[in-house]
PDB file of C-alpha atoms in Angstrom:
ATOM      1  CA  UNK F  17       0.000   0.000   0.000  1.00 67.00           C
ATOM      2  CA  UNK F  18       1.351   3.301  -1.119  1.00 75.00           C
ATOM      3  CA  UNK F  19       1.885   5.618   2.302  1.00 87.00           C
ATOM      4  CA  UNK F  20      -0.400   8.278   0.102  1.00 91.00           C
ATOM      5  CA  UNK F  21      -2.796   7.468  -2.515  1.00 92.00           C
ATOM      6  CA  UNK F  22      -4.533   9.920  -4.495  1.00 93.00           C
ATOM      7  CA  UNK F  23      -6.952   9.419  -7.515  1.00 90.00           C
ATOM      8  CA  UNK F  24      -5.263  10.842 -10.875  1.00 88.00           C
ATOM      9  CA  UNK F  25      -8.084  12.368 -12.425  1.00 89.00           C
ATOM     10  CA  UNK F  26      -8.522  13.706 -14.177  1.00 95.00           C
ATOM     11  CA  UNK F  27     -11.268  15.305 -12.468  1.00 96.00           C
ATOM     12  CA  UNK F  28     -13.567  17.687 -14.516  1.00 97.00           C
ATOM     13  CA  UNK F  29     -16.244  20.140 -13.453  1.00 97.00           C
ATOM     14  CA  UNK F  30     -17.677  23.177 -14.338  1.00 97.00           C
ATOM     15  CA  UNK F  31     -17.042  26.279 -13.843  1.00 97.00           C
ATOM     16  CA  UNK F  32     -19.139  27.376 -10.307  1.00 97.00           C
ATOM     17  CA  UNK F  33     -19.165  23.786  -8.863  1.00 97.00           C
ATOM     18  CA  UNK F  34     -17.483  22.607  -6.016  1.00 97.00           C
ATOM     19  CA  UNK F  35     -14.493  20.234  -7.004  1.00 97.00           C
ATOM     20  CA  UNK F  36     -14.041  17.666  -4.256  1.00 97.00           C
ATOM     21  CA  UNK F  37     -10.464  16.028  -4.344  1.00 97.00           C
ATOM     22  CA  UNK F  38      -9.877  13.011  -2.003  1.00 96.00           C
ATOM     23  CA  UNK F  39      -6.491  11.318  -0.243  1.00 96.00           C
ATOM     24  CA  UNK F  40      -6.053   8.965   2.062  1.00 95.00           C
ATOM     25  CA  UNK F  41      -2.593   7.973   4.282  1.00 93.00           C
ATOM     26  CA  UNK F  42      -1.389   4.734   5.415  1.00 90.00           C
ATOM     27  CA  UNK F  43       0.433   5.992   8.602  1.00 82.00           C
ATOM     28  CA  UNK F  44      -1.489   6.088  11.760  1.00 81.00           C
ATOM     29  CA  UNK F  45       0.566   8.391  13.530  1.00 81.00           C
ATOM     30  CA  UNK F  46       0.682  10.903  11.023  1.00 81.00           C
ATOM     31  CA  UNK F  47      -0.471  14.834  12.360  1.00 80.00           C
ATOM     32  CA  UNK F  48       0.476  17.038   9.545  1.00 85.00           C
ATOM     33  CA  UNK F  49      -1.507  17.476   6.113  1.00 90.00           C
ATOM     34  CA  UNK F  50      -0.985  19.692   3.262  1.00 91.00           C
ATOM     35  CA  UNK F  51      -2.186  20.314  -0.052  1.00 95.00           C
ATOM     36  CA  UNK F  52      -0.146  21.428  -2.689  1.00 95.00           C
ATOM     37  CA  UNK F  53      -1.324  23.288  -6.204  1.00 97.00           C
ATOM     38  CA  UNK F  54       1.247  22.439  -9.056  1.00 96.00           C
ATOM     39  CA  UNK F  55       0.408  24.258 -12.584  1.00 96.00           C
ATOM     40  CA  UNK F  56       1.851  22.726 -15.480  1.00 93.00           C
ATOM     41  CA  UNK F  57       5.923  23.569 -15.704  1.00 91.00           C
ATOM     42  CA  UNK F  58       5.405  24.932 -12.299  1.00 94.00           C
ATOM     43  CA  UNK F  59       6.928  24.434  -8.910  1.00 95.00           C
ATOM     44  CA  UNK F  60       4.180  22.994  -5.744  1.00 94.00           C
ATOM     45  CA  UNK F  61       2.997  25.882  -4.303  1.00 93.00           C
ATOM     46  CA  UNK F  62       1.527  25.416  -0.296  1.00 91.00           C
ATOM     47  CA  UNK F  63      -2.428  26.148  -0.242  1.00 93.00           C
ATOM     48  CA  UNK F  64      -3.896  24.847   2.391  1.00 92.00           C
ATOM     49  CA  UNK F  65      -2.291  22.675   5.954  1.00 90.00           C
ATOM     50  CA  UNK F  66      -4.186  21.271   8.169  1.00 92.00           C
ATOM     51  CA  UNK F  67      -3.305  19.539  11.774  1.00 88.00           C
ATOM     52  CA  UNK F  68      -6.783  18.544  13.355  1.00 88.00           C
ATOM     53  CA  UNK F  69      -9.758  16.817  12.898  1.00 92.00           C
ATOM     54  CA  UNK F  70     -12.582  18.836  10.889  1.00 93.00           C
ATOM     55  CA  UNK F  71     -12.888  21.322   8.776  1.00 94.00           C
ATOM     56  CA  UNK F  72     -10.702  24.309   7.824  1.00 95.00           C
ATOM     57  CA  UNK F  73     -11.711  27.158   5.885  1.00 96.00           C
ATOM     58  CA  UNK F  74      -9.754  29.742   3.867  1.00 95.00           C
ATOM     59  CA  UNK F  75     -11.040  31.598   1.397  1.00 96.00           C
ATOM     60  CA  UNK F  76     -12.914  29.258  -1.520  1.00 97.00           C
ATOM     61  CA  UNK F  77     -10.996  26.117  -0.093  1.00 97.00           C
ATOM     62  CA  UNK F  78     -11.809  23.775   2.741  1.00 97.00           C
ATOM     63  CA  UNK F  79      -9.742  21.317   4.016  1.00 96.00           C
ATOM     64  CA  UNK F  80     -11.016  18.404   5.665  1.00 96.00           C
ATOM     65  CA  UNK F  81      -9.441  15.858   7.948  1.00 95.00           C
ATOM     66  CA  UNK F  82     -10.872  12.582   9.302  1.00 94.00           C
ATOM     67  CA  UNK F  83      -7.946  10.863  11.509  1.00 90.00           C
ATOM     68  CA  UNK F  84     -10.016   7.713  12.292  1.00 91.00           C
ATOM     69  CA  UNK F  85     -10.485   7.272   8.422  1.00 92.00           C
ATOM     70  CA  UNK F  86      -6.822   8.483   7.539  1.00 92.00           C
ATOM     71  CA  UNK F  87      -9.062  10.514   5.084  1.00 94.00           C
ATOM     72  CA  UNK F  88      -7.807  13.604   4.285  1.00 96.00           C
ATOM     73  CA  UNK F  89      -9.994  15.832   1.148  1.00 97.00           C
ATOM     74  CA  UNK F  90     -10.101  19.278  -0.349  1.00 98.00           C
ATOM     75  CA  UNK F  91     -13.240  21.232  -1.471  1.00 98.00           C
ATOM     76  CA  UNK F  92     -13.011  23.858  -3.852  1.00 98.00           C
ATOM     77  CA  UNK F  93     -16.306  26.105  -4.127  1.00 98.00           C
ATOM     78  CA  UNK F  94     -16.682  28.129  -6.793  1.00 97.00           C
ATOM     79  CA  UNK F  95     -14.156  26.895  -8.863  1.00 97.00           C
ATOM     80  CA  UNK F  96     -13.059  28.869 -12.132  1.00 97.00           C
ATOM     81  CA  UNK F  97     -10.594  27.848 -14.861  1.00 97.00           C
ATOM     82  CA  UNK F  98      -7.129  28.886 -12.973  1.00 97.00           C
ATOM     83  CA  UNK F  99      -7.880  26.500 -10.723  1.00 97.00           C
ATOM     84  CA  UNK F 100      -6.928  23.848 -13.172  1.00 97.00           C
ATOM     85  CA  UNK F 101      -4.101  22.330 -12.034  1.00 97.00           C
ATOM     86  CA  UNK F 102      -2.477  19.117 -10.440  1.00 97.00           C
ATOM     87  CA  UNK F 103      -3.025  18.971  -6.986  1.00 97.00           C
ATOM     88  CA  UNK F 104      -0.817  17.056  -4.278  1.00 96.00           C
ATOM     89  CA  UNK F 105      -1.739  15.730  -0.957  1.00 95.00           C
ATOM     90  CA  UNK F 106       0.935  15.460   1.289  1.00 91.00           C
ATOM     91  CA  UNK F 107       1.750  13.578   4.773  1.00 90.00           C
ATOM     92  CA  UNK F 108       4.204  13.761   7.191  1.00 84.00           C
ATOM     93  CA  UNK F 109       4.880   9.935   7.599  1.00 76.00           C
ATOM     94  CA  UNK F 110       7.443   9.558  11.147  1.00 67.00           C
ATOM     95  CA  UNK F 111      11.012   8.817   9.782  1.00 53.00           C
ATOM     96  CA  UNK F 112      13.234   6.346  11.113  1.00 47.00           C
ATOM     97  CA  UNK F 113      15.535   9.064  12.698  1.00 45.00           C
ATOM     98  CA  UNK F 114      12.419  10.082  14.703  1.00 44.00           C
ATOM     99  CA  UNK F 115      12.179  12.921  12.723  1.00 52.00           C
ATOM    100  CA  UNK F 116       9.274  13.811   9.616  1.00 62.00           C
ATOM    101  CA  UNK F 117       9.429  13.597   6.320  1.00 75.00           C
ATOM    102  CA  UNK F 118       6.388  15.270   3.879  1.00 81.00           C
ATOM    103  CA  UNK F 119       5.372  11.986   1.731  1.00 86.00           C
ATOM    104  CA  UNK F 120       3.554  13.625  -1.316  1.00 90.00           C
ATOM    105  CA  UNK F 121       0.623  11.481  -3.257  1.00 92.00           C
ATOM    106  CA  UNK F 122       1.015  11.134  -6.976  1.00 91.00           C
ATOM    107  CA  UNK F 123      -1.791  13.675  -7.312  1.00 94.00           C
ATOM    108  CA  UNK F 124      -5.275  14.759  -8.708  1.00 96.00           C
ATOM    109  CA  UNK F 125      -5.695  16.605 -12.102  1.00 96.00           C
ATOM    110  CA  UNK F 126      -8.361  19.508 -11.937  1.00 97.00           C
ATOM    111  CA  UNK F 127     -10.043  20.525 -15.186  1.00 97.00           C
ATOM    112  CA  UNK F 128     -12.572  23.402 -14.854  1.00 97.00           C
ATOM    113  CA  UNK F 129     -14.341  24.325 -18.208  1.00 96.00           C
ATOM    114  CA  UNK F 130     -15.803  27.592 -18.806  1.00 93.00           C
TER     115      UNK F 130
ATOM    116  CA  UNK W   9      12.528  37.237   0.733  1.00 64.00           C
ATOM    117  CA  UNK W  10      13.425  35.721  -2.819  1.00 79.00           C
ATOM    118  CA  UNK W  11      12.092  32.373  -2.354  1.00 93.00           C
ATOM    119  CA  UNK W  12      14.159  29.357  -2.533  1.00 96.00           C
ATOM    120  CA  UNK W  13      16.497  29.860  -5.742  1.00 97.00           C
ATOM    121  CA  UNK W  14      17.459  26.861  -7.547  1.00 98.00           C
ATOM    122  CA  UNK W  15      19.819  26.950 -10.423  1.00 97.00           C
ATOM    123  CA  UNK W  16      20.637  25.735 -12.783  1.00 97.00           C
ATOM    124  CA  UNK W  17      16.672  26.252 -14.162  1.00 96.00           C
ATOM    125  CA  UNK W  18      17.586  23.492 -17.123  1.00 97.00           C
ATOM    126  CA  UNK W  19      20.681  21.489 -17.609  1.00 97.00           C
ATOM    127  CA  UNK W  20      21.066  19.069 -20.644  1.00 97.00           C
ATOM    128  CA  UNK W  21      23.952  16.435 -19.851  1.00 96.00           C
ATOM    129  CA  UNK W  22      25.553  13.535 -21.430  1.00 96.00           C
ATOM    130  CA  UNK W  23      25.391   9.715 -19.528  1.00 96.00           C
ATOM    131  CA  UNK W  24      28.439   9.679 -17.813  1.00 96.00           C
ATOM    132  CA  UNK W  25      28.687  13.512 -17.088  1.00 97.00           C
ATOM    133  CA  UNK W  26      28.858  14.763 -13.729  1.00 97.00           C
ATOM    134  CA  UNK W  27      25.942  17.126 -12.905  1.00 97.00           C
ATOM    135  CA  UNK W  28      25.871  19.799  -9.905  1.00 98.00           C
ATOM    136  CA  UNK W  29      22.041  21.067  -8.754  1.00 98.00           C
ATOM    137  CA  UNK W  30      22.363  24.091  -6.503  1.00 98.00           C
ATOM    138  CA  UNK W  31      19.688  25.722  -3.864  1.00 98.00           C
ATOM    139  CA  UNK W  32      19.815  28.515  -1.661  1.00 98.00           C
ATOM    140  CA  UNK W  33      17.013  27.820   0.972  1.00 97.00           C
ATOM    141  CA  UNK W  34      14.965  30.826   2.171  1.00 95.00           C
ATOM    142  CA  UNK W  35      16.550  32.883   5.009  1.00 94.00           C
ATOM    143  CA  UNK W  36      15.965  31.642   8.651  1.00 92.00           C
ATOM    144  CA  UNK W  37      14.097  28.251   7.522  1.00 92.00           C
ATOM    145  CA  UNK W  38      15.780  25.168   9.196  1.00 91.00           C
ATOM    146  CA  UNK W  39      14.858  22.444   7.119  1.00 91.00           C
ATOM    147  CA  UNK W  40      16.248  21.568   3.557  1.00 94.00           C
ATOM    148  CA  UNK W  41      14.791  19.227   1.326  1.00 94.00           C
ATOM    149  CA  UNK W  42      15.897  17.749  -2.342  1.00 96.00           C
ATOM    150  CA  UNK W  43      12.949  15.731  -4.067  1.00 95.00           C
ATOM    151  CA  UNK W  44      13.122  14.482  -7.385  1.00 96.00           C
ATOM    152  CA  UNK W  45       9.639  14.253  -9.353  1.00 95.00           C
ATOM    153  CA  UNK W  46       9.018  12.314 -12.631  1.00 92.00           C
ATOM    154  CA  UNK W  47       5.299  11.463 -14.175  1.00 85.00           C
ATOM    155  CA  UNK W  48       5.665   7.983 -13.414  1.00 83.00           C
ATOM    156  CA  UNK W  49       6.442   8.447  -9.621  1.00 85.00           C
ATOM    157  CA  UNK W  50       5.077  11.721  -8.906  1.00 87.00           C
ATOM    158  CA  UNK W  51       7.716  13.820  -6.080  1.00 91.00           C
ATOM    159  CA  UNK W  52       9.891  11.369  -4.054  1.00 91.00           C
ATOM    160  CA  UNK W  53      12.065  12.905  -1.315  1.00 90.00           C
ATOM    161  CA  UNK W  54      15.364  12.326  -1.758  1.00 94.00           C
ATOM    162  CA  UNK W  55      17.143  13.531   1.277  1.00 94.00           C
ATOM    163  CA  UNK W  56      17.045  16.132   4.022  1.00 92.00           C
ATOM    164  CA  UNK W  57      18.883  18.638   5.892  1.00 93.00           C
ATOM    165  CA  UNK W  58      18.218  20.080   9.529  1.00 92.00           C
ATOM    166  CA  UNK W  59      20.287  23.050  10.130  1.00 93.00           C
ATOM    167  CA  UNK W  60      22.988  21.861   7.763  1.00 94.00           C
ATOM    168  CA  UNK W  61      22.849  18.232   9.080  1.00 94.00           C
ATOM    169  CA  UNK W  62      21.727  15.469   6.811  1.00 94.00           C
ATOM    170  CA  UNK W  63      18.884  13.483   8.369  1.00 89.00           C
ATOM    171  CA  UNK W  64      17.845  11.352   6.053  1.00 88.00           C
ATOM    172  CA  UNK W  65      19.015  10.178   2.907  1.00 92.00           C
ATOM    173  CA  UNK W  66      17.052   6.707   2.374  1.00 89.00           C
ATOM    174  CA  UNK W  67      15.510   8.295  -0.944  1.00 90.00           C
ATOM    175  CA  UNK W  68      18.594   8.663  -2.619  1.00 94.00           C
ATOM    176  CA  UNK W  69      18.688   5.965  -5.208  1.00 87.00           C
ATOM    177  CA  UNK W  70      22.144   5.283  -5.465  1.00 85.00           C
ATOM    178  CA  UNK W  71      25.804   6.050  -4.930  1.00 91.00           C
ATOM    179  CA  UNK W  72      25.819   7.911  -7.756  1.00 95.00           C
ATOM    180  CA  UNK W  73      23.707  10.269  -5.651  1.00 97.00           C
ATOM    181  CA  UNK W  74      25.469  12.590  -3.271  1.00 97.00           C
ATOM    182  CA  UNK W  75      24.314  16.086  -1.341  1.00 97.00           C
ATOM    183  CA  UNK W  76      25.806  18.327   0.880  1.00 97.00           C
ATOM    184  CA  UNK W  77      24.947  21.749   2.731  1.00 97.00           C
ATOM    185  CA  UNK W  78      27.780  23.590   3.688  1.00 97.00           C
ATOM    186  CA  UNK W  79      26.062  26.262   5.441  1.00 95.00           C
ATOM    187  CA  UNK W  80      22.565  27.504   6.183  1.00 95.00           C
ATOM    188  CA  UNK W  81      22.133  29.156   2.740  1.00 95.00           C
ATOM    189  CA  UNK W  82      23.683  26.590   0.272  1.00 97.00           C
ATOM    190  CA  UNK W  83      23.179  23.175  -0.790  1.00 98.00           C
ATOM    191  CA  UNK W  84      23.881  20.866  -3.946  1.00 98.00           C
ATOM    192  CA  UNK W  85      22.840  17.586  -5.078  1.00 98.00           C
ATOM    193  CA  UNK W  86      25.911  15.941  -7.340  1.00 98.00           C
ATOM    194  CA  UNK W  87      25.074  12.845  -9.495  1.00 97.00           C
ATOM    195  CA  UNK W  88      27.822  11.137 -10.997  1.00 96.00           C
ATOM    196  CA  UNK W  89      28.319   9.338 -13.210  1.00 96.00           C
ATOM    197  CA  UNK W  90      24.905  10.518 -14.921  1.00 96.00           C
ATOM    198  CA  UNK W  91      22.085   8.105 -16.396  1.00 96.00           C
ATOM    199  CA  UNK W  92      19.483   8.895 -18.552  1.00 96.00           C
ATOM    200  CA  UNK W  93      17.105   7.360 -16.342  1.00 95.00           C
ATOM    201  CA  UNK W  94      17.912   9.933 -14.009  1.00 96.00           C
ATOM    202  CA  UNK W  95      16.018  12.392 -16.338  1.00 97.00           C
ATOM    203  CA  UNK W  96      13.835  14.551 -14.340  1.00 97.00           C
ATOM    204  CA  UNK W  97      12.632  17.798 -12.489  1.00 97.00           C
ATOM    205  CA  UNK W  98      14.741  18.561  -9.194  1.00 98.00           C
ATOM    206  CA  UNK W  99      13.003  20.553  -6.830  1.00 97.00           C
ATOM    207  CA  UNK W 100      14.231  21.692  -3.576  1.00 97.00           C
ATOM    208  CA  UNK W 101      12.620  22.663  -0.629  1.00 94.00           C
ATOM    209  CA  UNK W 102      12.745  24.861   2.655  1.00 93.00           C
ATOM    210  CA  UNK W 103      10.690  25.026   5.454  1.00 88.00           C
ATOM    211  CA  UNK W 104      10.317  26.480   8.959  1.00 83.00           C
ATOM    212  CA  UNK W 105       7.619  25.134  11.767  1.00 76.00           C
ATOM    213  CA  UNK W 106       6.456  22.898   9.176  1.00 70.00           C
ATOM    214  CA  UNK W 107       5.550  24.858   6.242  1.00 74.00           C
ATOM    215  CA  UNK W 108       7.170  24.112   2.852  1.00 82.00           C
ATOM    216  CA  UNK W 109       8.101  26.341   0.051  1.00 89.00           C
ATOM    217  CA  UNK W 110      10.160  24.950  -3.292  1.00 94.00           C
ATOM    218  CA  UNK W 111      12.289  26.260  -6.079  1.00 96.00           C
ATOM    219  CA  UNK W 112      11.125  26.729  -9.423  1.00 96.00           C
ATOM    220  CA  UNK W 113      13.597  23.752 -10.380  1.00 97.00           C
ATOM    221  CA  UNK W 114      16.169  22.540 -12.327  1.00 98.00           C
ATOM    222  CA  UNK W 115      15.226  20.352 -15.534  1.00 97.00           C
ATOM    223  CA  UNK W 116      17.445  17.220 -16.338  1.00 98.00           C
ATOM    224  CA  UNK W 117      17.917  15.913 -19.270  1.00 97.00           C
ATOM    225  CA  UNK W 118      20.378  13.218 -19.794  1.00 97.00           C
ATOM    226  CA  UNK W 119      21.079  12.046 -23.533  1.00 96.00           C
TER     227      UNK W 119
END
C-alpha cells in the first residue's frame, strides 16, 4: 500500500461547482496534512495545511481531515478555470531518525471548463 | 525574501557527465529538502537537511547520488556518473515550523 494514494483524475467540473479532491494515508501516527497546487511547468505551491480533525476554511478552499479514516480531502467552491491544475496531498509519515518527512501522493488533475 | 532559488533552471547532460544542482534555501528556515519528481512516480524525497545536518538520505537511489549543505544558505545535489534514467525535475525545498516552500527547479535531461 502506497503511504499516500490519491486518484489521478482527471477530475472535470464546471465552472461554479465545487471540485471535491480526495487522499487517504497509510500511517497512523501521522499529524500534519498539506495540499499542494502544481500548474503545469510549475513548482508545488503550499495552499492549504491542516493539523486537526474537521474542517478548515480559507477563502474558496476547505480542508477536511478525518484521523479515524486516515481521510484527508479538499473542497473547492466556486471553482473557475485557474484552478486547473495538479493537486498534491501530502503527509508527514514519522522517519526512522524520529524525525518527519512530507510523503507527497502522486496527485489529482483539476479541469474546470468555462 | 526571494524564495528558494534553484539553479541551474535546465541542464542538458551527457550519460556519464557529472551534474551539480544548486539551492539557496529561504533565510531563517531550518529544514532543507531535495525531491526528485518524474510522471511515473510523482515527487519522491530524496534527502534532508536540519540546520545543515543530513537526516535522512534513504531516498537517494544510489551512490551515484550525493548532497551536501555547507552552510545555512547553500546546498547541492551531485550525481555522478549521470544516467538517462535519471532524467527529471529537481526541486528543492525549505521550510520552517512545518511549512514548505520549493524552487522553481532545475530540468534534467540526460542524452
Amino acid at each position: 500500500q502506497k503511504e499516500v494514494e490519491q486518484n489521478s483524475g482527471p477530475l472535470s467540473v464546471p465552472e461554479g461547482a465545487i471540485a471535491s479532491l480526495n487522499c487517504t494515508y497509510s500511517d497512523r501516527v501521522s499529524q500534519s496534512f498539506f495540499w499542494y497546487r502544481q500548474y503545469s511547468g510549475k513548482s508545488p505551491e503550499l495552499i492549504m495545511s491542516i493539523y486537526s480533525n474537521g474542517d478548515k476554511e480559507d477563502g474558496r478552499f476547505t480542508a477536511q481531515l478525518n484521523k479515524a479514516s486516515q481521510y484527508v480531502s479538499l473542497l473547492i467552491r466556486d471553482s473557475q478555470p485557474s484552478d486547473s491544475a495538479t493537486y498534491l496531498c501530502a503527509v508527514n509519515i514519522n522517519g526512522n531518525t524520529g524525525f518527519q518527512k512530507l510523503v507527497f501522493g502522486t496527485g489529482t488533475r483539476l479541469l474546470v471548463s468555462p | 525574501d526571494a524564495g528558494v532559488i534553484q539553479s541551474p533552471r535546465h541542464e542538458v547532460t551527457e550519460m556519464g557527465q557529472e551534474v551539480t544542482l544548486r539551492c539557496k534555501p529561504i533565510s531563517g528556515h531550518d529544514y532543507l529538502f531535495w525531491y526528485r519528481q518524474t510522471m511515473m512516480r510523482g515527487l519522491e524525497l530524496l534527502i534532508y537537511f536540519n540546520n545543515n545536518v543530513p537526516i535522512d538520505d534513504s531516498g537517494m537511489p544510489e551512490d551515484r547520488f550525493s548532497a551536501k549543505m555547507p552552510n545555512a544558505s547553500f546546498s547541492t545535489l551531485k550525481i555522478q556518473p549521470s544516467e538517462p534514467r535519471d532524467s527529471a525535475v529537481y526541486f528543492c525545498a525549505s521550510s520552517f515550523l512545518g511549512s514548505k516552500y520549493f524552487g522553481a527547479g532545475t530540468r534534467l535531461s540526460v542524452l
